[in-house]
Every structure is written in structure tokens, then in C-alpha cells.
Coordinates of C-alpha atoms in Angstrom, one line a residue:
X1 CA 0.0 0.0 -0.1
X2 CA 1.4 3.2 -0.8
X3 CA 1.7 6.3 1.5
X4 CA -1.3 8.3 0.1
X5 CA -3.6 5.1 0.3
X6 CA -2.5 4.3 4.2
X7 CA -3.0 8.2 5.1
X8 CA -6.5 8.1 3.4
X9 CA -7.4 4.8 5.2
X10 CA -6.4 6.4 8.7
X11 CA -8.4 9.8 8.0
X12 CA -11.5 7.6 7.0
X13 CA -11.0 5.4 9.9
X14 CA -10.8 8.6 12.3
X15 CA -13.9 10.3 10.8
X16 CA -15.6 7.0 11.3
X17 CA -14.8 6.7 14.8
X18 CA -15.5 10.5 15.6
X19 CA -19.0 10.1 13.8
X20 CA -19.7 7.0 15.9
X21 CA -18.8 8.9 19.2
X22 CA -21.0 11.6 18.3
X23 CA -23.8 9.6 17.5
X24 CA -23.5 7.8 20.8
X25 CA -23.3 11.0 22.9
X26 CA -26.2 12.7 20.7
X27 CA -28.3 9.3 21.8
X28 CA -27.1 9.5 25.4
X29 CA -28.1 13.2 25.3
X30 CA -31.6 12.9 23.7
X31 CA -32.5 10.1 26.0
X32 CA -32.1 11.9 29.1
X33 CA -35.4 13.6 29.3
X34 CA -37.6 10.3 29.2
X35 CA -39.4 9.9 32.5
X36 CA -38.8 7.0 34.9
X37 CA -41.9 4.8 34.4
X38 CA -41.2 1.6 36.6
X39 CA -39.5 1.1 39.9
X40 CA -39.6 3.1 42.9
X41 CA -38.7 6.7 43.3
X42 CA -38.2 8.1 47.0
X43 CA -39.2 11.8 47.2
X44 CA -38.4 13.7 50.4
X45 CA -41.5 15.6 51.3
X46 CA -44.1 12.9 51.0
X47 CA -46.0 12.1 54.1
X48 CA -47.0 8.2 53.0
X49 CA -46.2 6.1 50.2
X50 CA -47.6 6.9 46.8
X51 CA -48.5 4.7 43.8
X52 CA -48.2 6.1 40.2
X53 CA -49.3 3.7 37.4
X54 CA -49.0 4.6 33.8
X55 CA -51.5 3.0 31.6
X56 CA -50.7 1.7 28.0
X57 CA -50.9 5.3 26.6
X58 CA -48.5 6.5 29.5
X59 CA -51.0 8.4 31.5
X60 CA -50.2 8.6 35.0
X61 CA -52.6 7.4 37.5
X62 CA -51.7 8.6 41.2
X63 CA -53.1 7.0 44.3
X64 CA -52.3 8.7 47.5
X65 CA -53.5 8.4 51.0
X66 CA -53.9 12.1 51.4
X67 CA -54.5 15.3 49.7
X68 CA -50.9 16.6 50.3
X69 CA -49.2 13.7 48.7
X70 CA -51.6 13.6 45.8
X71 CA -50.7 17.0 44.5
X72 CA -47.0 16.6 45.6
X73 CA -47.0 13.6 43.2
X74 CA -48.9 15.4 40.6
X75 CA -46.4 18.0 40.9
X76 CA -43.2 15.7 40.5
X77 CA -45.0 13.6 37.7
X78 CA -45.9 16.8 35.7
X79 CA -42.3 17.9 36.1
X80 CA -41.1 14.6 35.1
X81 CA -43.0 14.6 31.9
X82 CA -43.5 18.2 31.0
X83 CA -40.8 20.2 32.6
X84 CA -39.9 21.8 29.2
X85 CA -43.4 22.7 28.5
X86 CA -43.8 24.2 32.1
X87 CA -40.8 26.4 31.8
X88 CA -41.9 27.5 28.4
X89 CA -45.5 28.5 29.6
X90 CA -43.8 30.3 32.6
X91 CA -41.8 32.4 30.2
X92 CA -45.0 33.0 28.1
X93 CA -46.9 34.0 31.1
X94 CA -44.6 36.4 32.5
X95 CA -43.9 38.0 29.0
X96 CA -40.3 36.6 28.7
X97 CA -40.7 34.3 25.8
X98 CA -38.0 36.4 24.1
X99 CA -35.1 34.9 26.3
X100 CA -36.1 31.5 24.7
X101 CA -37.0 32.2 21.3
X102 CA -35.3 35.6 20.6
X103 CA -36.4 39.0 19.2
X104 CA -38.9 37.7 16.9
X105 CA -41.4 37.3 19.8
X106 CA -40.8 40.7 21.6
X107 CA -44.1 42.1 20.6
X108 CA -45.9 38.9 22.2
X109 CA -43.8 40.0 25.4
X110 CA -44.8 43.5 25.4
X111 CA -48.4 42.5 24.8
X112 CA -48.5 40.0 27.7
X113 CA -46.7 42.3 30.0
X114 CA -49.2 45.2 29.1
X115 CA -52.1 42.8 29.9
X116 CA -50.4 42.0 33.3
X117 CA -51.1 38.2 33.2
X118 CA -48.2 37.9 35.8
X119 CA -49.5 40.6 38.0
X120 CA -53.2 38.7 37.7
X121 CA -51.5 35.6 39.0
X122 CA -49.8 37.6 42.0
X123 CA -53.2 38.9 42.8
X124 CA -54.9 35.8 42.8
X125 CA -52.4 34.3 45.3
X126 CA -53.0 37.2 47.5
X127 CA -56.6 36.6 47.2
X128 CA -56.2 33.0 48.4
X129 CA -53.8 34.1 51.2
X130 CA -56.4 36.5 52.5
X131 CA -59.8 34.6 51.7
X132 CA -59.1 30.7 51.3
X133 CA -55.7 29.8 52.5
X134 CA -56.5 26.1 52.7
X135 CA -56.0 26.3 48.7
X136 CA -52.7 27.5 49.2
X137 CA -51.7 24.2 50.9
X138 CA -52.5 22.3 47.6
X139 CA -50.7 24.8 45.4
X140 CA -47.7 24.5 47.8
X141 CA -47.8 20.7 47.7
X142 CA -47.8 20.8 43.9
X143 CA -44.9 23.3 43.9
X144 CA -43.1 21.1 46.2
X145 CA -43.3 18.2 44.0
X146 CA -42.0 19.9 41.1
X147 CA -39.2 21.3 43.1
X148 CA -38.3 17.6 44.4
X149 CA -38.3 16.5 40.8
X150 CA -35.8 19.3 39.7
X151 CA -33.6 18.9 42.9
X152 CA -33.3 15.2 42.3
X153 CA -32.8 15.2 38.8
X154 CA -30.8 18.1 37.8
X155 CA -28.5 16.3 35.8
X156 CA -31.5 14.6 33.9
X157 CA -33.4 17.8 32.7
X158 CA -33.9 17.6 29.0
X159 CA -31.4 18.8 26.5
X160 CA -33.8 22.1 25.3
X161 CA -33.4 23.2 29.1
X162 CA -29.6 23.0 29.1
X163 CA -29.1 25.2 26.3

């Protein structure tokens, strides 16, 4: 084999190895966001064991001994399945979608801020604090479930959240 052929073979081999490594890394990164659908998860903040079953369509069914654990598990499962969507809608409702999508959505942000969606949400929370505080415990349990998922799975957050 002449020198040119050997160098060509070496270059092709190195390129194939690089492509293989890149494909493996891409696959590993893209599979990270899939939720755990079997086994056990221990989440600090639960008062009693909670069972979460997924049907053939992947829809979670939550069985809990009390209301706190039900909403905690609901928040945990929502974050597990839809964290990217929750974060996306949070940005939209605060008039901050341009932080993700760029300047093309700036008019939407201005409109949403003008409409005061975030202010309305804050007023709603204030209303519940003053008039119906029992509902806040449900919202807090749900939020605690979301935050528990984030705290336990920071390295599993999907690729679109790491960008």
C-alpha cells in the first residue's frame, strides 16, 4: 500500500470513529429527558407512600393516602413528563418568551406584560392568602413536588433546558 492510501485509510477510520462517538453522545443526551416509568422513587416531602401507575398510553394514575401527597406527586409527575413545557409557559405568562425564542417574539412579550398576566397571577395568590388559605396548601404541595423533581434530577433535565 502506498503512502497516500495509508493516510486516506487513517483519515477515513478517524472520521468514522468520530461519527460513532458523536452519535453515541447525541443518543445519550436525547434520551435523558424520558421519565422513569417503573421502579420506585423516594421523594423527600411525602407523608406516606404514593403509587403512580401508567396506563398503556403513558397516562399517569396517582393513588395517595392524603391530599398533600396526591398534589405533591402530581407536581413531581408533571415535572418529570413536561418540565420543558412548564418552563416554556412560565416564560410566556411572564412576558419573557423572548429570552428563549429571541427578538421575533418581543411584540408578544410586550403585549403579555401590558395585559398584566403575571400581576393577575400574583393577585390571585394574594386573594387565596387572604380569603381561602386552605387552597394554598394544595398549590404548595404541587410546587414542592415540582421542586423535588428538579432537585433530584438536575442532571436529567432535558437537552432543551440545558441550552
